[in-house]
mmCIF file of C-alpha atoms in Angstrom:
data_model
loop_
_atom_site.group_PDB
_atom_site.id
_atom_site.type_symbol
_atom_site.label_atom_id
_atom_site.label_comp_id
_atom_site.label_asym_id
_atom_site.label_seq_id
_atom_site.Cartn_x
_atom_site.Cartn_y
_atom_site.Cartn_z
ATOM 1 C CA MET A 147 0.054 -0.072 0.124
ATOM 2 C CA ALA A 148 2.853 2.370 0.829
ATOM 3 C CA LEU A 149 4.608 1.685 -2.501
ATOM 4 C CA LEU A 150 1.258 2.154 -4.422
ATOM 5 C CA SER A 151 0.722 5.567 -2.570
ATOM 6 C CA LEU A 152 4.246 6.547 -3.381
ATOM 7 C CA ALA A 153 3.747 5.678 -7.165
ATOM 8 C CA THR A 154 0.581 7.546 -7.151
ATOM 9 C CA ALA A 155 2.170 10.599 -5.798
ATOM 10 C CA VAL A 156 5.134 10.309 -8.202
ATOM 11 C CA VAL A 157 2.930 10.193 -11.285
ATOM 12 C CA SER A 158 0.868 12.905 -10.011
ATOM 13 C CA GLY A 159 3.796 15.036 -9.645
ATOM 14 C CA LEU A 160 4.909 14.778 -13.058
ATOM 15 C CA ASP A 161 2.812 17.913 -13.994
ATOM 16 C CA ALA A 162 4.877 19.882 -11.596
ATOM 17 C CA VAL A 163 7.896 18.599 -13.128
ATOM 18 C CA ALA A 164 6.801 19.615 -16.696
ATOM 19 C CA VAL A 165 6.177 23.261 -15.289
ATOM 20 C CA LEU A 166 9.816 23.272 -13.921
ATOM 21 C CA VAL A 167 11.034 22.047 -17.286
ATOM 22 C CA LEU A 168 9.383 24.985 -18.985
ATOM 23 C CA PHE A 169 11.013 27.387 -16.495
ATOM 24 C CA SER A 170 14.380 25.767 -17.377
ATOM 25 C CA ARG A 171 14.362 27.497 -20.801
ATOM 26 C CA ALA A 172 12.382 30.829 -19.986
ATOM 27 C CA PRO A 173 12.138 33.039 -16.864
ATOM 28 C CA ARG A 174 8.376 33.770 -17.326
ATOM 29 C CA ILE A 175 5.393 31.871 -18.906
ATOM 30 C CA ALA A 176 2.739 34.266 -20.103
ATOM 31 C CA GLY A 177 4.175 37.095 -17.937
ATOM 32 C CA PHE A 178 4.165 34.859 -14.603
ATOM 33 C CA THR A 179 7.171 33.721 -12.701
ATOM 34 C CA ALA A 180 7.798 30.210 -11.542
ATOM 35 C CA PRO A 181 6.445 30.558 -8.011
ATOM 36 C CA GLU A 182 3.266 32.112 -9.526
ATOM 37 C CA VAL A 183 2.868 29.218 -11.927
ATOM 38 C CA LEU A 184 3.497 26.738 -9.190
ATOM 39 C CA PHE A 185 0.904 28.484 -7.086
ATOM 40 C CA LEU A 186 -1.612 27.984 -9.750
ATOM 41 C CA TYR A 187 -0.456 24.308 -10.090
ATOM 42 C CA GLY A 188 -0.628 23.673 -6.333
ATOM 43 C CA THR A 189 -4.133 25.078 -5.781
ATOM 44 C CA SER A 190 -5.502 23.442 -8.870
ATOM 45 C CA ALA A 191 -4.066 20.083 -8.192
ATOM 46 C CA LEU A 192 -4.972 20.137 -4.563
ATOM 47 C CA SER A 193 -8.633 20.901 -5.512
ATOM 48 C CA PHE A 194 -8.780 18.352 -8.063
ATOM 49 C CA ALA A 195 -7.129 15.752 -5.947
ATOM 50 C CA ILE A 196 -9.661 16.116 -3.338
ATOM 51 C CA SER A 197 -12.565 16.003 -5.608
ATOM 52 C CA ASP A 198 -11.113 13.131 -7.465
ATOM 53 C CA ILE A 199 -10.767 11.163 -4.257
ATOM 54 C CA VAL A 200 -14.349 11.883 -3.111
ATOM 55 C CA LEU A 201 -16.145 11.690 -6.455
ATOM 56 C CA GLY A 202 -13.871 10.473 -9.181
ATOM 57 C CA THR A 203 -15.452 7.090 -9.431
ATOM 58 C CA THR A 204 -18.601 8.617 -10.530
ATOM 59 C CA GLU A 205 -17.150 8.710 -14.028
ATOM 60 C CA GLN A 206 -17.857 5.038 -14.430
ATOM 61 C CA LEU A 207 -21.608 5.504 -14.296
ATOM 62 C CA GLY A 208 -22.021 4.948 -18.023
ATOM 63 C CA GLU A 209 -20.671 1.441 -17.620
ATOM 64 C CA ARG A 210 -22.991 0.565 -14.689
ATOM 65 C CA VAL A 211 -25.926 1.908 -16.745
ATOM 66 C CA ARG A 212 -24.755 -0.206 -19.807
ATOM 67 C CA LEU A 213 -24.282 -3.441 -17.820
ATOM 68 C CA GLY A 214 -27.558 -2.992 -15.911
ATOM 69 C CA THR A 215 -25.544 -2.971 -12.588
ATOM 70 C CA LEU A 216 -26.950 0.379 -11.470
ATOM 71 C CA ASP A 217 -30.181 -1.455 -10.576
ATOM 72 C CA ALA A 218 -28.526 -3.103 -7.559
ATOM 73 C CA VAL A 219 -27.320 0.256 -6.254
ATOM 74 C CA LEU A 220 -30.861 1.737 -6.523
ATOM 75 C CA VAL A 221 -32.625 -0.928 -4.381
ATOM 76 C CA ARG A 222 -30.196 -0.301 -1.512
ATOM 77 C CA PRO A 223 -31.311 2.257 1.226
ATOM 78 C CA VAL A 224 -28.325 4.480 0.674
ATOM 79 C CA SER A 225 -27.945 7.374 -1.776
ATOM 80 C CA PRO A 226 -26.866 6.136 -5.282
ATOM 81 C CA LEU A 227 -24.284 8.927 -5.462
ATOM 82 C CA ILE A 228 -22.639 7.967 -2.111
ATOM 83 C CA GLN A 229 -22.501 4.306 -3.257
ATOM 84 C CA ILE A 230 -20.983 5.100 -6.547
ATOM 85 C CA ALA A 231 -18.523 7.631 -5.154
ATOM 86 C CA THR A 232 -17.240 5.235 -2.437
ATOM 87 C CA GLU A 233 -16.867 2.043 -4.603
ATOM 88 C CA GLN A 234 -13.296 1.052 -5.377
ATOM 89 C CA PHE A 235 -11.923 3.521 -2.799
ATOM 90 C CA SER A 236 -8.130 2.716 -1.866
ATOM 91 C CA PRO A 237 -6.231 4.725 0.450
ATOM 92 C CA ARG A 238 -3.292 4.920 -2.177
ATOM 93 C CA ARG A 239 -5.420 7.619 -3.850
ATOM 94 C CA LEU A 240 -4.536 9.860 -1.159
ATOM 95 C CA GLY A 241 -1.088 10.001 -2.658
ATOM 96 C CA LYS A 242 -2.449 12.421 -5.196
ATOM 97 C CA LEU A 243 -2.522 14.923 -2.490
ATOM 98 C CA VAL A 244 1.203 14.829 -1.633
ATOM 99 C CA PRO A 245 2.833 16.572 -4.499
ATOM 100 C CA ALA A 246 -0.065 19.242 -4.827
ATOM 101 C CA ALA A 247 0.373 20.002 -1.119
ATOM 102 C CA VAL A 248 4.220 20.071 -1.164
ATOM 103 C CA VAL A 249 4.280 22.357 -4.292
ATOM 104 C CA LEU A 250 1.780 24.759 -2.812
ATOM 105 C CA ALA A 251 3.708 24.978 0.502
ATOM 106 C CA LEU A 252 6.810 25.572 -1.361
ATOM 107 C CA ALA A 253 5.411 28.298 -3.676
ATOM 108 C CA LEU A 254 3.485 30.385 -1.153
ATOM 109 C CA PRO A 255 6.453 31.727 0.790
ATOM 110 C CA ARG A 256 8.234 32.621 -2.607
ATOM 111 C CA LEU A 257 5.385 34.620 -4.020
ATOM 112 C CA ASP A 258 6.118 38.344 -4.515
ATOM 113 C CA ALA A 259 2.580 39.221 -3.275
ATOM 114 C CA PRO A 260 1.213 42.028 -0.924
ATOM 115 C CA TRP A 261 0.085 39.725 1.765
ATOM 116 C CA THR A 262 -2.758 40.958 3.727
ATOM 117 C CA PRO A 263 -5.296 38.955 5.983
ATOM 118 C CA GLY A 264 -7.732 38.973 2.983
ATOM 119 C CA ARG A 265 -5.210 37.547 0.642
ATOM 120 C CA ALA A 266 -4.022 34.915 3.218
ATOM 121 C CA ALA A 267 -7.697 33.812 3.779
ATOM 122 C CA MET A 268 -8.199 33.620 0.044
ATOM 123 C CA VAL A 269 -5.767 30.656 -0.321
ATOM 124 C CA PRO A 270 -7.791 28.059 1.602
ATOM 125 C CA LEU A 271 -11.022 29.567 0.245
ATOM 126 C CA MET A 272 -9.922 29.128 -3.354
ATOM 127 C CA VAL A 273 -8.985 25.531 -2.646
ATOM 128 C CA ALA A 274 -12.407 24.830 -1.011
ATOM 129 C CA SER A 275 -14.202 26.508 -3.903
ATOM 130 C CA GLY A 276 -12.031 24.791 -6.552
ATOM 131 C CA THR A 277 -12.847 21.341 -4.942
ATOM 132 C CA ALA A 278 -16.640 22.324 -5.144
ATOM 133 C CA ILE A 279 -16.352 23.336 -8.724
ATOM 134 C CA PHE A 280 -14.480 20.139 -9.718
ATOM 135 C CA ALA A 281 -17.084 18.062 -7.536
ATOM 136 C CA GLY A 282 -19.951 19.636 -9.403
ATOM 137 C CA LEU A 283 -18.279 18.814 -12.745
ATOM 138 C CA TRP A 284 -17.814 15.171 -11.807
ATOM 139 C CA VAL A 285 -21.508 14.783 -10.810
ATOM 140 C CA LEU A 286 -22.634 16.772 -13.830
ATOM 141 C CA THR A 287 -20.434 14.851 -16.307
ATOM 142 C CA ALA A 288 -21.649 11.615 -14.644
ATOM 143 C CA ALA A 289 -25.454 12.487 -14.937
ATOM 144 C CA VAL A 290 -24.747 13.106 -18.786
ATOM 145 C CA GLN A 291 -24.013 9.386 -18.963
ATOM 146 C CA PHE A 292 -27.524 8.654 -18.046
ATOM 147 C CA VAL A 293 -28.398 9.695 -21.614
ATOM 148 C CA MET A 294 -25.100 9.596 -23.309
ATOM 149 C CA VAL A 295 -23.712 6.156 -22.220
ATOM 150 C CA ASP A 296 -20.626 6.079 -24.085
ATOM 151 C CA SER A 297 -19.600 9.795 -23.249
ATOM 152 C CA HIS A 298 -17.035 8.798 -20.564
ATOM 153 C CA GLY A 299 -14.027 9.707 -22.701
ATOM 154 C CA ALA A 300 -15.577 13.141 -23.724
ATOM 155 C CA THR A 301 -16.542 14.074 -20.300
ATOM 156 C CA LYS A 302 -12.808 13.656 -19.307
ATOM 157 C CA SER A 303 -12.026 17.032 -21.312
ATOM 158 C CA LEU A 304 -14.104 18.723 -18.642
ATOM 159 C CA THR A 305 -12.605 16.794 -15.696
ATOM 160 C CA TYR A 306 -9.068 15.815 -16.211
ATOM 161 C CA GLY A 307 -8.652 18.421 -19.000
ATOM 162 C CA GLY A 308 -9.952 21.080 -16.744
ATOM 163 C CA ALA A 309 -7.447 20.233 -14.021
ATOM 164 C CA TYR A 310 -4.597 20.487 -16.476
ATOM 165 C CA LEU A 311 -5.768 23.704 -17.948
ATOM 166 C CA THR A 312 -5.997 25.541 -14.588
ATOM 167 C CA GLN A 313 -2.456 24.577 -13.759
ATOM 168 C CA TYR A 314 -1.384 27.368 -15.958
ATOM 169 C CA PRO A 315 -2.180 31.105 -16.432
ATOM 170 C CA MET A 316 -5.029 32.049 -18.493
ATOM 171 C CA THR A 317 -2.916 34.560 -20.366
ATOM 172 C CA MET A 318 -1.421 31.758 -22.293
ATOM 173 C CA PHE A 319 -4.781 31.126 -24.081
ATOM 174 C CA GLY A 320 -6.855 33.097 -26.477
ATOM 175 C CA ARG A 321 -9.396 35.634 -25.221
ATOM 176 C CA ASP A 322 -12.466 33.784 -26.767
ATOM 177 C CA PHE A 323 -11.343 30.529 -25.101
ATOM 178 C CA VAL A 324 -10.935 32.368 -21.656
ATOM 179 C CA ARG A 325 -14.494 33.792 -22.052
ATOM 180 C CA GLY A 326 -15.662 30.084 -22.534
ATOM 181 C CA VAL A 327 -13.933 28.705 -19.399
ATOM 182 C CA THR A 328 -15.187 31.835 -17.423
ATOM 183 C CA PHE A 329 -19.008 32.109 -18.576
ATOM 184 C CA VAL A 330 -19.847 28.564 -19.979
ATOM 185 C CA VAL A 331 -17.771 26.104 -18.032
ATOM 186 C CA PRO A 332 -16.479 28.215 -14.983
ATOM 187 C CA LEU A 333 -13.174 26.623 -14.638
ATOM 188 C CA ALA A 334 -11.537 30.158 -14.394
ATOM 189 C CA PHE A 335 -13.025 30.426 -11.005
ATOM 190 C CA VAL A 336 -11.291 27.208 -9.668
ATOM 191 C CA ASN A 337 -8.108 29.299 -9.067
ATOM 192 C CA TRP A 338 -7.611 31.912 -11.955
ATOM 193 C CA GLN A 339 -9.810 34.622 -10.573
ATOM 194 C CA PRO A 340 -9.029 34.246 -6.987
ATOM 195 C CA ALA A 341 -5.281 34.093 -7.825
ATOM 196 C CA LEU A 342 -5.656 37.411 -9.525
ATOM 197 C CA TYR A 343 -6.635 38.892 -6.333
ATOM 198 C CA VAL A 344 -3.826 37.152 -4.286
ATOM 199 C CA LEU A 345 -1.129 38.018 -6.902
ATOM 200 C CA ASP A 346 -2.594 41.531 -7.342
ATOM 201 C CA ARG A 347 -2.764 41.117 -11.032
ATOM 202 C CA PRO A 348 -5.318 42.770 -13.627
ATOM 203 C CA ASP A 349 -7.845 40.718 -15.295
ATOM 204 C CA PRO A 350 -7.108 40.148 -19.046
ATOM 205 C CA LEU A 351 -10.925 40.244 -19.612
ATOM 206 C CA GLY A 352 -11.244 43.336 -17.723
ATOM 207 C CA LEU A 353 -13.869 41.764 -15.460
ATOM 208 C CA PRO A 354 -14.830 43.756 -12.305
ATOM 209 C CA ALA A 355 -12.755 43.299 -9.173
ATOM 210 C CA ALA A 356 -15.837 41.484 -7.645
ATOM 211 C CA ALA A 357 -15.165 38.490 -10.031
ATOM 212 C CA ARG A 358 -12.249 37.631 -7.939
ATOM 213 C CA PHE A 359 -14.474 36.780 -5.030
ATOM 214 C CA ALA A 360 -17.217 35.007 -6.915
ATOM 215 C CA ALA A 361 -15.698 31.482 -6.679
ATOM 216 C CA PRO A 362 -17.947 30.420 -3.680
ATOM 217 C CA ALA A 363 -21.015 31.558 -5.382
ATOM 218 C CA VAL A 364 -20.043 29.961 -8.729
ATOM 219 C CA ALA A 365 -19.170 26.624 -6.868
ATOM 220 C CA ALA A 366 -22.683 26.735 -5.195
ATOM 221 C CA ALA A 367 -24.488 27.340 -8.472
ATOM 222 C CA LEU A 368 -22.517 24.552 -10.355
ATOM 223 C CA CYS A 369 -23.254 22.067 -7.534
ATOM 224 C CA GLY A 370 -26.748 22.932 -7.645
ATOM 225 C CA ALA A 371 -27.022 22.371 -11.283
ATOM 226 C CA ALA A 372 -25.211 19.132 -10.809
ATOM 227 C CA ALA A 373 -27.642 17.929 -8.040
ATOM 228 C CA LEU A 374 -30.561 18.746 -10.292
ATOM 229 C CA ALA A 375 -29.059 16.814 -13.199
ATOM 230 C CA TRP A 376 -28.195 13.931 -11.193
ATOM 231 C CA ARG A 377 -31.794 13.790 -9.776
ATOM 232 C CA ALA A 378 -33.269 14.184 -13.130
ATOM 233 C CA GLY A 379 -30.959 11.231 -14.399
ATOM 234 C CA ILE A 380 -32.023 8.842 -11.496
ATOM 235 C CA ARG A 381 -35.862 9.839 -11.879
ATOM 236 C CA HIS A 382 -35.798 8.959 -15.658
ATOM 237 C CA TYR A 383 -33.607 5.918 -15.399
ATOM 238 C CA ARG A 384 -35.542 2.763 -16.661
ATOM 239 C CA SER A 385 -32.889 0.115 -16.259
ATOM 240 C CA THR A 386 -30.452 -1.437 -18.765
ATOM 241 C CA GLY A 387 -31.713 -1.365 -22.447
ATOM 242 C CA SER A 388 -33.686 1.821 -22.124
#
């Protein structure tokens, strides 16, 4: 178990190694220094790891629908979401938290940011909000599989793809793309908007300052939408073959 957890931590930390490789060739990436990008990586990876540990197995819902094994879940006196989220859990998955937490702990004291009580409090708040946003995406993409059973691969672009995207500054991407991950799929609120406040950076889209504090509200709205989609999927499920 210890070796499996270590292997999980090493594999999960390869994204941080990729960031360091980029900075071995350039002093800045899209105008951001190495500690700033590692700060983005740490907050994103930690939020995603927590949500993945709690709800990552929901991505296999389509297979349950296809095989008909979801029927056995529905007759038990426990929430289907809790059952699916807790199946196949292994303590080795906690290894995903290690590289994210270590990188974040190393990056924070190296940030050239005007630290205030508000900015210090924003760091745990953005991790909590990011976790809730990713959790909402896990449940929402799982609910889609009630209708599109074979959409497992496509939905990974929002979960795993979103985790990878938020590890880097949004200034790397085109403005239209950034608008999409801000107003359509709110990945920018995982850590980008709060990070602009922590790092005292201007918003490339010119959004009002209030957007930097909107992550908790966005997370609540997304989780609410995910809950409605999940309940609709459960209500309309008619067993395998439907």
